[in-house]
Tab-separated table of C-alpha atoms and ligand atoms in Angstrom:
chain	number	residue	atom	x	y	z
A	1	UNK	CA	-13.242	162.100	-93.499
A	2	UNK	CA	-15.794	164.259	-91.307
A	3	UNK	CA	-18.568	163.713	-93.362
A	4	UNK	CA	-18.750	159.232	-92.282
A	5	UNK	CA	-18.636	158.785	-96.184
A	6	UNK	CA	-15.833	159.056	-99.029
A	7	UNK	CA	-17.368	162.243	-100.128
A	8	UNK	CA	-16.275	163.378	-103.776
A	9	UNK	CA	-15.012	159.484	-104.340
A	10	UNK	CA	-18.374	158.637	-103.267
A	11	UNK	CA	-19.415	160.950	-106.530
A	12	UNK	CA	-16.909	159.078	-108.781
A	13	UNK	CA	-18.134	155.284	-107.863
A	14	UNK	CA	-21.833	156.579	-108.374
A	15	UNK	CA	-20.557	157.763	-111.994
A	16	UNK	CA	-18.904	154.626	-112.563
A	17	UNK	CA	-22.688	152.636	-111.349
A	18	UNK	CA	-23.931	154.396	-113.897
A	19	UNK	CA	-21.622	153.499	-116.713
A	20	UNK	CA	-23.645	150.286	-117.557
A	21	UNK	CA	-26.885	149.026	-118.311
A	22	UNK	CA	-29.583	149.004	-117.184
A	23	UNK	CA	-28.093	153.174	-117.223
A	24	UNK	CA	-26.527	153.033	-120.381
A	25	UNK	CA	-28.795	151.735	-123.788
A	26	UNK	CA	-25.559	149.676	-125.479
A	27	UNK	CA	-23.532	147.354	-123.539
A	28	UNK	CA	-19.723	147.548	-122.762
A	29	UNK	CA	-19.965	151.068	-123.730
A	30	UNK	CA	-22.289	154.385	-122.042
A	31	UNK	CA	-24.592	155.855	-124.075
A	32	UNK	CA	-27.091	157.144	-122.468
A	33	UNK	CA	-29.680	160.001	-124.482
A	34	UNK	CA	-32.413	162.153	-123.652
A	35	UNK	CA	-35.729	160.082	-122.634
A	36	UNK	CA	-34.652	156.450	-123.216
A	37	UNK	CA	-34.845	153.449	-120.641
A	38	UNK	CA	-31.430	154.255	-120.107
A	39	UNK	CA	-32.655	157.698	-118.761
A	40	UNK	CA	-35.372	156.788	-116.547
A	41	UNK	CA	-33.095	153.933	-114.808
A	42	UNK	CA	-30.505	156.357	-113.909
A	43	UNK	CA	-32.909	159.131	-112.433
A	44	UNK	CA	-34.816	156.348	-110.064
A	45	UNK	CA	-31.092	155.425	-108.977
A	46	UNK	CA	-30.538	159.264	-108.563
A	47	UNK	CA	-34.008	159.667	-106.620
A	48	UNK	CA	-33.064	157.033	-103.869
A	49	UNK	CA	-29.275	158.747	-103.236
A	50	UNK	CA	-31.394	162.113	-103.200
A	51	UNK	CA	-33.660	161.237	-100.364
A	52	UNK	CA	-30.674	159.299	-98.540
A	53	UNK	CA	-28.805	162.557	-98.446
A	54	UNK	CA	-32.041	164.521	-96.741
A	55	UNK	CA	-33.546	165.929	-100.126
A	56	UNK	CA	-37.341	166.024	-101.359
A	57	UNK	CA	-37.375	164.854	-104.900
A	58	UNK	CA	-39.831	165.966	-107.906
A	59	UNK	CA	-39.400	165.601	-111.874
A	60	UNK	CA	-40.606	168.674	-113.597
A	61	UNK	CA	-42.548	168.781	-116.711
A	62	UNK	CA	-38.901	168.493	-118.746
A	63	UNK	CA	-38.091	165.472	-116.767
A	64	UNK	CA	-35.637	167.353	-114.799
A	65	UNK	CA	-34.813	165.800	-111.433
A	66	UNK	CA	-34.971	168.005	-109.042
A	67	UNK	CA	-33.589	167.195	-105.401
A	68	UNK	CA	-34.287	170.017	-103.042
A	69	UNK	CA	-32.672	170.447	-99.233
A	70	UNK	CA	-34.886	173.384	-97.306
A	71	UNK	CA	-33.073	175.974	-95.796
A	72	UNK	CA	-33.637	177.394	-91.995
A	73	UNK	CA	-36.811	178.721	-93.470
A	74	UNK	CA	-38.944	176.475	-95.811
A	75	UNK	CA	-39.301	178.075	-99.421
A	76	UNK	CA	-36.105	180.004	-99.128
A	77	UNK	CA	-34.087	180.969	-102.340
A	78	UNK	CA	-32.065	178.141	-103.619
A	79	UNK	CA	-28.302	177.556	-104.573
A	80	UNK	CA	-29.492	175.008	-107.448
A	81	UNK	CA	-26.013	172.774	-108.035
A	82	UNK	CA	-26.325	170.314	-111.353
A	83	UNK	CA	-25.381	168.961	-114.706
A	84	UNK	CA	-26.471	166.929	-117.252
A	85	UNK	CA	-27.409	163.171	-117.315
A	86	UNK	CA	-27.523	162.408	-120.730
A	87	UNK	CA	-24.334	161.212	-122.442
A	88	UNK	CA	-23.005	161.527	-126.135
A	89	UNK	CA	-23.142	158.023	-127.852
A	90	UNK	CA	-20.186	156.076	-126.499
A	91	UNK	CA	-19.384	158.569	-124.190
A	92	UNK	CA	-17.530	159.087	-120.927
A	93	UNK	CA	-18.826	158.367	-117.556
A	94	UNK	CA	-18.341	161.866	-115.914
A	95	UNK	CA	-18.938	164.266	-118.262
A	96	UNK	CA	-22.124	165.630	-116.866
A	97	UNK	CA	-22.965	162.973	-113.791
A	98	UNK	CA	-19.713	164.034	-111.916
A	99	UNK	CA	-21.245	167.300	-111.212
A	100	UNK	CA	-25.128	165.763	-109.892
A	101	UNK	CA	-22.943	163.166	-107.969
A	102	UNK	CA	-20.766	165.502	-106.429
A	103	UNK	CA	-24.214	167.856	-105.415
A	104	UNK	CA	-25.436	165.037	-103.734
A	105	UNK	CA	-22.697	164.117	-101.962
A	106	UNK	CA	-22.327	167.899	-100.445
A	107	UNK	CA	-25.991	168.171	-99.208
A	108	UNK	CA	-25.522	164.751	-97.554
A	109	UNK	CA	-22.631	166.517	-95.776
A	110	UNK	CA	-25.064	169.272	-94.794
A	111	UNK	CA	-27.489	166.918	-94.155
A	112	UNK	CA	-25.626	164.393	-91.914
A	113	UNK	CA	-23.875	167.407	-90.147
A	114	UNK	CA	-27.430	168.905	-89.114
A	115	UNK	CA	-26.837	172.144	-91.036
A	116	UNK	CA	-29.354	174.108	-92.389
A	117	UNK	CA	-28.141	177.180	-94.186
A	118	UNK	CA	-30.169	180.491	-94.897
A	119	UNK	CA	-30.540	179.095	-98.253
A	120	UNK	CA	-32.185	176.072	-99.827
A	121	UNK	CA	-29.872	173.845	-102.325
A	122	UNK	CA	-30.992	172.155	-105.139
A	123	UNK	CA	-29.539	169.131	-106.506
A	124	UNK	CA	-31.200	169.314	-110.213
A	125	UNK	CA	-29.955	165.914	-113.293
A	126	UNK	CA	-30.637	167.833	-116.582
A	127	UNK	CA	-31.852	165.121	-118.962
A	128	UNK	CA	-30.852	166.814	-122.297
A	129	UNK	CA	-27.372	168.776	-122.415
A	130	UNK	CA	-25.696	167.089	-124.980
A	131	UNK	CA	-28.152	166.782	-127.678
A	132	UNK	CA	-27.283	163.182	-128.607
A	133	UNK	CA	-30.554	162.111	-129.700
A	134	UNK	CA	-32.361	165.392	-130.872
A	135	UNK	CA	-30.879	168.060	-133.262
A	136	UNK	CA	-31.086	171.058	-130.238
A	137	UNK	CA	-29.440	170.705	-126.884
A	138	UNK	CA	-29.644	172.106	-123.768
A	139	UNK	CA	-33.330	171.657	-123.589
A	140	UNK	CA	-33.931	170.585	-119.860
A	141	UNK	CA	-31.623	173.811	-118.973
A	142	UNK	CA	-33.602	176.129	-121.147
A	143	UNK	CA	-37.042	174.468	-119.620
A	144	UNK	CA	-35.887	175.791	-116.317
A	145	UNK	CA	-34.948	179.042	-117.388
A	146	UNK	CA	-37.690	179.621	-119.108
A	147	UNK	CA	-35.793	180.217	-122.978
A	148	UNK	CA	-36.842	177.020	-124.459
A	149	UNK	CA	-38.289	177.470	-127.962
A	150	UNK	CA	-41.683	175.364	-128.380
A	151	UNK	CA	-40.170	174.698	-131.846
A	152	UNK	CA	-37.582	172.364	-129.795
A	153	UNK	CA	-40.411	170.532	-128.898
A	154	UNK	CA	-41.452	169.172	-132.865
A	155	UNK	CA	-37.483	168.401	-132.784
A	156	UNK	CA	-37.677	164.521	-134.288
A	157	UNK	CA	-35.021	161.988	-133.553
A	158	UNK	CA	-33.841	159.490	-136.009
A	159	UNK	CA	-36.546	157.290	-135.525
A	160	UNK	CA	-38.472	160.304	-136.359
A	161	UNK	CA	-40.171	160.427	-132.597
A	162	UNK	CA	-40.722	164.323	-131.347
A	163	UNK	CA	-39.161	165.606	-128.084
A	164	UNK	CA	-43.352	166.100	-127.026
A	165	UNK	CA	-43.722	162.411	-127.776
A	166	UNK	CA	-40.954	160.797	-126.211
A	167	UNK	CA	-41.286	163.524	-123.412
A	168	UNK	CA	-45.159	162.034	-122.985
A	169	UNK	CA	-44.465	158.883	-123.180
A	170	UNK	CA	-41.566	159.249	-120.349
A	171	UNK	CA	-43.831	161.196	-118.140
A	172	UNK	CA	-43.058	164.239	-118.647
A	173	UNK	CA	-45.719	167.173	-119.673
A	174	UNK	CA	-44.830	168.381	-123.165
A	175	UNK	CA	-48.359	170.750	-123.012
A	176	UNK	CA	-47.104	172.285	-119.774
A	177	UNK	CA	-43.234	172.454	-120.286
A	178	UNK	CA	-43.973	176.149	-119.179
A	179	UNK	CA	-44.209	174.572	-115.668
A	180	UNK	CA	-40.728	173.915	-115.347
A	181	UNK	CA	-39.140	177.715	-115.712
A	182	UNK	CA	-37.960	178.763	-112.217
A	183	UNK	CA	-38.523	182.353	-111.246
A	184	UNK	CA	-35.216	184.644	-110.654
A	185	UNK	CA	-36.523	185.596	-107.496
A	186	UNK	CA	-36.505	181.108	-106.160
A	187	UNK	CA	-32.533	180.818	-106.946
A	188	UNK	CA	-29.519	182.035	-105.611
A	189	UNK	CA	-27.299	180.950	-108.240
A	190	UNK	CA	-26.417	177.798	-109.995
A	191	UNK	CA	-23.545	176.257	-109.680
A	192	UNK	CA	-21.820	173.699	-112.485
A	193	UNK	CA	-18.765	171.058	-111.262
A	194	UNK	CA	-18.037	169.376	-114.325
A	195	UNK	CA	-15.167	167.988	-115.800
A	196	UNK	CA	-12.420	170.150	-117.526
A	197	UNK	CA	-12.716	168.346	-120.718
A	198	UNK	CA	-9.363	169.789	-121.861
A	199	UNK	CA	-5.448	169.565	-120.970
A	200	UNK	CA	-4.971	172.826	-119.368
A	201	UNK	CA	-5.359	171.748	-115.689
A	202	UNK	CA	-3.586	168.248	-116.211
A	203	UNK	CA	-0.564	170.353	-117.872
A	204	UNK	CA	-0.321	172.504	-115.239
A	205	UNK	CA	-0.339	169.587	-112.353
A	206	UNK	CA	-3.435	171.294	-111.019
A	207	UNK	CA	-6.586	169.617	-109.907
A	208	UNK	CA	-9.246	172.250	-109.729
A	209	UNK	CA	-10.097	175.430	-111.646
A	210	UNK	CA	-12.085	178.532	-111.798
A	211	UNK	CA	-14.242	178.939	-115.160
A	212	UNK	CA	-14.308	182.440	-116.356
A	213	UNK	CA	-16.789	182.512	-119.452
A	214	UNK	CA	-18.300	179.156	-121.567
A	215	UNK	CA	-17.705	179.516	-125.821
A	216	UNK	CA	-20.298	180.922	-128.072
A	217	UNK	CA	-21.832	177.945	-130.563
A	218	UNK	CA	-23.385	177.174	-133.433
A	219	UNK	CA	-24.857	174.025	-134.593
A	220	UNK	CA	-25.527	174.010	-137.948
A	221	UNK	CA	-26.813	171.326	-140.630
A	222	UNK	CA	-25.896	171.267	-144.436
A	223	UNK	CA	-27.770	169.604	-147.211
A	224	UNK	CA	-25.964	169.158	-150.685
A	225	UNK	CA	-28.241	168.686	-153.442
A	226	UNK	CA	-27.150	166.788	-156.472
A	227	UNK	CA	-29.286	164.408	-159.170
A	228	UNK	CA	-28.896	160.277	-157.305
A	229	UNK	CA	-27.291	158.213	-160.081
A	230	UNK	CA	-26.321	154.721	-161.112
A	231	UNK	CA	-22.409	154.304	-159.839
A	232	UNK	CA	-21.977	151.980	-162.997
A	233	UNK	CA	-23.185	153.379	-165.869
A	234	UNK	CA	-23.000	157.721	-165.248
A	235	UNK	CA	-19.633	159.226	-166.736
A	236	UNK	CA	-18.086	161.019	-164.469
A	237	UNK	CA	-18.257	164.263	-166.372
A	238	UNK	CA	-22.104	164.010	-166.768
A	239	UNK	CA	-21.948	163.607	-162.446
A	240	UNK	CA	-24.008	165.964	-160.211
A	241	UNK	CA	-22.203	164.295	-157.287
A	242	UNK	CA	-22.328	166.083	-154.180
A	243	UNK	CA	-20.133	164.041	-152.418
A	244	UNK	CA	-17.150	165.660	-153.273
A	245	UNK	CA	-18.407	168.890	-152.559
A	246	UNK	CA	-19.080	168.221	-149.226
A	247	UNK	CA	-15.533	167.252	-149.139
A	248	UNK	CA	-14.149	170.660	-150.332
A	249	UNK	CA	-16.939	172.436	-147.963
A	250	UNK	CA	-15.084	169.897	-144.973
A	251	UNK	CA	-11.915	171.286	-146.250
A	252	UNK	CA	-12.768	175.247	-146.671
A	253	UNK	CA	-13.841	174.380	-142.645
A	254	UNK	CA	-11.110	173.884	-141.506
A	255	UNK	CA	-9.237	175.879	-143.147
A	256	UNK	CA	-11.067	178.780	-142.177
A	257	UNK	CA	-10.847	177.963	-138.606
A	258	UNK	CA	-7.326	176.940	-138.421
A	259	UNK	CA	-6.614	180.369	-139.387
A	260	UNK	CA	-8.993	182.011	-136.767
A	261	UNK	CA	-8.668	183.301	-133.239
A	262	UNK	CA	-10.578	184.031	-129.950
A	263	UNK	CA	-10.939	179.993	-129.947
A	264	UNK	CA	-12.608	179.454	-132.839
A	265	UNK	CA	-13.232	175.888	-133.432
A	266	UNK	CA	-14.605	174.105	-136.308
A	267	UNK	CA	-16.338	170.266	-136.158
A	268	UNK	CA	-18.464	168.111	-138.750
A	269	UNK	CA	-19.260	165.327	-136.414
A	270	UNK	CA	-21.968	164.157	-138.597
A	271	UNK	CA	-22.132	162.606	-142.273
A	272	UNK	CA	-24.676	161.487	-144.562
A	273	UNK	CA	-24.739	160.207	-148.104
A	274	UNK	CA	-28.353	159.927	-148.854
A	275	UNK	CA	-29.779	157.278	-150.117
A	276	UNK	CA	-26.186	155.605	-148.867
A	277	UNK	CA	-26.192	152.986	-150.986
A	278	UNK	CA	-22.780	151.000	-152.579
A	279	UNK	CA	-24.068	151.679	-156.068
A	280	UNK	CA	-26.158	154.812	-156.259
A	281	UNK	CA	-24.563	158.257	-156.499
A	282	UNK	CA	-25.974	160.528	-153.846
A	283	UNK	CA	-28.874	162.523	-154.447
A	284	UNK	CA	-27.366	164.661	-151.350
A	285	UNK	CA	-24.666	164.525	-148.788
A	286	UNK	CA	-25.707	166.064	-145.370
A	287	UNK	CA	-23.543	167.121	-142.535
A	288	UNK	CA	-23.179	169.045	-139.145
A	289	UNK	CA	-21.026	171.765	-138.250
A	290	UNK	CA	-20.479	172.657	-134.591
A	291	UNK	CA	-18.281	176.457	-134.610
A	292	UNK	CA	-17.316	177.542	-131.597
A	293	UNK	CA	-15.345	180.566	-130.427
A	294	UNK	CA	-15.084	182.908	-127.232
A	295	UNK	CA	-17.122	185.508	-128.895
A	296	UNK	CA	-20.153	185.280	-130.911
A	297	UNK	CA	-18.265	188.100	-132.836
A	298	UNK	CA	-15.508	185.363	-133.835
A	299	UNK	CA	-18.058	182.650	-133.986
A	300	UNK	CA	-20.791	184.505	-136.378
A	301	UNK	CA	-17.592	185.443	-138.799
A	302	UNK	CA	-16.448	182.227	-139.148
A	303	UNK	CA	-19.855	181.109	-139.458
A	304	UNK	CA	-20.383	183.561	-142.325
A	305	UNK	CA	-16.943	183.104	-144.207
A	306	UNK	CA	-17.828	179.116	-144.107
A	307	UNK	CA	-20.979	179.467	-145.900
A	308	UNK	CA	-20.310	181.385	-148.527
A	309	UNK	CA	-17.664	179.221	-149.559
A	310	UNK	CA	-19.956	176.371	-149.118
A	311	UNK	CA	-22.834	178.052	-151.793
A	312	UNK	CA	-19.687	179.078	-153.862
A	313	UNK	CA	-18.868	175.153	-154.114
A	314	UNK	CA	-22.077	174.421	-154.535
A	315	UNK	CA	-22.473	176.540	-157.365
A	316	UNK	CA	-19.354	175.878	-158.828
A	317	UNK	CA	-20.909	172.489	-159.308
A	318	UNK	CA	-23.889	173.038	-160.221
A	319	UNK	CA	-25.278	171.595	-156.924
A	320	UNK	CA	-27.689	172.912	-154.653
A	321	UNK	CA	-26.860	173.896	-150.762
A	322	UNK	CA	-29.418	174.050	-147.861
A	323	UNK	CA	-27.862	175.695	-144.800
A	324	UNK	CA	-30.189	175.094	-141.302
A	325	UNK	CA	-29.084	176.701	-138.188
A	326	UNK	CA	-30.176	174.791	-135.713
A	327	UNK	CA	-29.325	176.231	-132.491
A	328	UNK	CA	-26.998	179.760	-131.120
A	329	UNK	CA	-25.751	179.700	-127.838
A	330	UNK	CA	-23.823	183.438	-127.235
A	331	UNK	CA	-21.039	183.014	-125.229
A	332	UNK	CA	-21.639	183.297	-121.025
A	333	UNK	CA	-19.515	184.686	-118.549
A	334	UNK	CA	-19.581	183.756	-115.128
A	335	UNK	CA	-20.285	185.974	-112.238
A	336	UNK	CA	-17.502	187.673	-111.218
A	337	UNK	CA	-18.792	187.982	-107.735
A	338	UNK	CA	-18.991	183.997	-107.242
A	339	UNK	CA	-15.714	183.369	-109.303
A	340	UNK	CA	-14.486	185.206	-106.575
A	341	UNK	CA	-15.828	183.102	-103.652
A	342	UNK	CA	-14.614	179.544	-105.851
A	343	UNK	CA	-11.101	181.177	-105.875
A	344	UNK	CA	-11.384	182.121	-102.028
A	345	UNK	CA	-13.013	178.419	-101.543
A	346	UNK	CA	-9.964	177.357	-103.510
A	347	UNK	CA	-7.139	179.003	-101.608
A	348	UNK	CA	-8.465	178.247	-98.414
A	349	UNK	CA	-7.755	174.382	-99.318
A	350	UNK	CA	-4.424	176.170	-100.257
A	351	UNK	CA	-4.885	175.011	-103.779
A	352	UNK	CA	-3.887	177.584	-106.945
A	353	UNK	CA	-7.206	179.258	-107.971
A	354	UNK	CA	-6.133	178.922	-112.127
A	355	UNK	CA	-9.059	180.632	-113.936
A	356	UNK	CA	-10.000	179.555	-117.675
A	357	UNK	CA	-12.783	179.826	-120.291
A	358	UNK	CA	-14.748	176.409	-121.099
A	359	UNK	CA	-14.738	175.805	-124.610
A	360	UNK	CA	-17.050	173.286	-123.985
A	361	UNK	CA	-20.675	173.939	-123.747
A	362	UNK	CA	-22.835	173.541	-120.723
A	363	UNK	CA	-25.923	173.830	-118.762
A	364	UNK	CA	-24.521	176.854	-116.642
A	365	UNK	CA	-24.633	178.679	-119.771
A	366	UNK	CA	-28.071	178.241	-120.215
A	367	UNK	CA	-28.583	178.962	-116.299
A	368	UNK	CA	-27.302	182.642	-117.076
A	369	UNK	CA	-30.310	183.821	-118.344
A	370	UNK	CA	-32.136	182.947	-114.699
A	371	UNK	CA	-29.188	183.673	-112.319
A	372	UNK	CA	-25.838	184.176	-111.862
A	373	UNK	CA	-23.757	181.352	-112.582
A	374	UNK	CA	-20.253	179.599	-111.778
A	375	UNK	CA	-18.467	176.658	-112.926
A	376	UNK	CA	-16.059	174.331	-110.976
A	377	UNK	CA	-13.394	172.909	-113.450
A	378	UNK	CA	-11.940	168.999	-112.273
A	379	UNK	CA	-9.160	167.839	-113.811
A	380	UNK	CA	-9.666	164.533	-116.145
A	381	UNK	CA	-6.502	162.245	-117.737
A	382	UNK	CA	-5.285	163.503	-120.832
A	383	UNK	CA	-7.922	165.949	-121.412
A	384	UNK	CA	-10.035	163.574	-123.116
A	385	UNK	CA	-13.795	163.210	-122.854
A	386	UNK	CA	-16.774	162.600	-125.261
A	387	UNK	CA	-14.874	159.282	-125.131
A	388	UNK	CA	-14.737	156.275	-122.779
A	389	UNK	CA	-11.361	156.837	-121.717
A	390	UNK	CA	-12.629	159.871	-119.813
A	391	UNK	CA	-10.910	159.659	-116.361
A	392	UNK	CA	-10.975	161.327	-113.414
A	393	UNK	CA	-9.234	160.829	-109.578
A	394	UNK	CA	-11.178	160.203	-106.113
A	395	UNK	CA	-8.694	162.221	-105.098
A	396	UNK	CA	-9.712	165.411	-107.417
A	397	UNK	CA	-13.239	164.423	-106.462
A	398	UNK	CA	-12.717	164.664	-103.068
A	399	UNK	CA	-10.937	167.668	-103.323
A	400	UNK	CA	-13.721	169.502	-105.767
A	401	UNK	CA	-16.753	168.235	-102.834
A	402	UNK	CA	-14.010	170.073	-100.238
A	403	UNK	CA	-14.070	173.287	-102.521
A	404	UNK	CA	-18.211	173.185	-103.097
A	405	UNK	CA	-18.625	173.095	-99.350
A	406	UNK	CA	-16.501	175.866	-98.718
A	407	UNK	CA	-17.965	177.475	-101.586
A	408	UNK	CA	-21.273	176.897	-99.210
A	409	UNK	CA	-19.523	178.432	-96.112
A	410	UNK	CA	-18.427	181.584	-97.658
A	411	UNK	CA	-22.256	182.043	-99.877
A	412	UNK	CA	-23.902	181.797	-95.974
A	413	UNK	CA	-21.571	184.427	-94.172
A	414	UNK	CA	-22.245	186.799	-97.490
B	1	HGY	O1	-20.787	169.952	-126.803
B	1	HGY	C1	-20.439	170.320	-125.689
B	1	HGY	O2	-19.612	171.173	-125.561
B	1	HGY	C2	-21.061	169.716	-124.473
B	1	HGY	O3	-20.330	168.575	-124.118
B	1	HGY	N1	-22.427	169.392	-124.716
B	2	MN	MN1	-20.459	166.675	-123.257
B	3	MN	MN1	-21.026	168.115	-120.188
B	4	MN	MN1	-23.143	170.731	-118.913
């Protein structure tokens, strides 16, 4: 332990600080969304352990943190390293935080070690990734790139608040969002350590990996419309129920994706019998579909074959369907130039450099469109995340700081 802390476990015990309120908004469990108390405690907590490790701090106009470590030459290009803040409802505690933790813990390395590189690093919290609390996702990332739709900005939460509202109201500067996109010609390239969020790397006894290309997605929303009707007195021949119809749509899904390839993935997270009431037949049943696959190819067929079927119910019933996509991400490779720095990084800590696509989403995908990107896979137990159960070791931690900072040696003697 050079570095006079527990760097990388360091990263894992700041995750777990951040698992409860005042950083989470529900007690005994971490959910933590875009913009909420919950949000601003954990970004003054990030601020301090920013400026502790040698950074200069600012929020952007997206409420981006943005931690910044100057380079031999003040105003120099930037390595930007980050992840995402926000957390899925009931969520787990590493799935986006690992990989701000673990930045900060590798420019306090720098930092305490009196290095200053030929490039500045930036340490930047994304406050939206996971779109838990608005309908898009990804919005922070896209601010900085410079691809975020002004539309995104009338999204409306549940409460029926707009991302410019709750964006206001947290400080942030919804009229000059603009602010916030980075020109190519600031960064270096961004890199993502994140959690694997799969089984691949536990299966194969290995603690790191090397992320070749993130999924294509689609989030869509679908509205049945049927006539609302008393649950007592309506024969169920005379029903225009579309309750059931959702169900076969749910069913022609998965189906459909089951039998599908390149990855493709099929999820209704999401639904809603409206007016949702004991004893009144729905008027409409709403629900999401996440589709997911390594091409957009795959993804956009799927996405096709899955909505005709679901007008084809529809009509079948006499029903109505409304189909809203509500946000494409194309799938992203990584650069192949920095993949092949991680898997130097990787064997020089005589570690296996296992490459592998991300079916989940993330930030770095988003990044792409500004610079070239790379991801850092960790291993967590089981696979399982979106979940409090997610788990991860120090010792993978530590190991995944080790590989960053090599990652760092290599990217100065380029
Ligand atoms: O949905 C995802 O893949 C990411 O966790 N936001
Ligand atoms: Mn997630
Ligand atoms: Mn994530
Ligand atoms: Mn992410």
């Amino acid at each position: 332990m050079t570095e006079g802390f527990d760097i990388g476990a360091r990263a894992k015990a700041r995750c777990d600080l951040l698992g409860v309120p005042p950083y989470s908004e529900v007690d005994g469990q971490l959910t933590r969304r875009f913009l909420t108390p919950a949000h601003a405690a954990a970004l003054s907590a990030l601020e301090d352990w920013m400026r502790q490790a040698g950074m200069s701090v600012r929020r952007d106009a997206a409420a981006n943190l943005i931690g910044r470590y100057e380079g031999e030459a003040t105003g120099a290009k930037a390595l930007i390293i980050g992840s995402h803040i926000d957390s899925v409802r009931n969520g787990g505690r590493y799935d986006g935080p690992l990989g701000v933790m673990l930045g900060i813990d590798v420019v306090e390395a720098l930092h305490r070690a009196g290095r200053r590189l030929p490039f500045a690093v930036e340490v930047i919290a994304f406050g939206d990734e996971e779109g838990s609390r608005f309908p898009a996702s990804m919005s922070c990332s896209r601010a900085i790139a410079g691809t975020l739709d002004a539309s995104a900005l009338e999204m409306r939460d549940a409460e029926g608040v707009s991302v410019a509202e709750a964006l206001a109201a947290f400080g942030g500067d919804p009229a000059g969002i603009a602010s916030a996109a980075r020109k190519p010609e600031e960064v270096l390239a961004f890199l993502e350590a994140h959690i694997e969020q799969g089984p691949v790397l536990e299966a194969e006894g290995l603690a790191l990996g090397v992320v070749t290309a993130i999924a294509a997605q689609k989030r869509i929303m679908v509205k049945i419309v049927g006539t609302a009707g008393h649950a007592g007195t309506t024969p169920m021949a005379l029903r225009k129920d579309p309750g059931p119809a959702a169900a076969e749509c749910l069913l022609a899904l998965e189906r459909i994706c089951r039998a599908g390839t390149d990855g493709l993935v099929g999820t209704v997270g999401r639904i809603t019998a409206l007016p949702g009431a004991f004893n009144v037949i729905p008027g409409a049943v709403e629900f999401s579909m996440d589709i997911r696959a390594e091409t957009s190819a795959t993804r956009d067929a799927a996405v096709d074959a899955i909505c005709a079927e679901i007008h084809a119910i529809a009509t079948a019933r006499d029903l109505k369907a409304e189909i809203h996509l509500m946000q494409a991400l194309a799938e992203s490779p990584c650069d192949p130039s920095l993949i092949g720095i991680l898997e130097e990084a990787l064997s020089d800590l005589s570690l296996p450099a296992r490459r592998l696509p991300s079916g989940a989403g993330h930030d770095a995908m988003v990044m792409a469109d500004l610079c070239p990107t790379a991801m850092l896979f960790i291993r967590c137990e089981g696979g399982i995340s979106h979940n409090p159960a997610e788990a991860v070791t120090e010792a993978d931690c530590a190991l995944a700081a080790r590989a960053m900072l090599t990652f760092i040696d290599k990217l100065e003697r380029r």
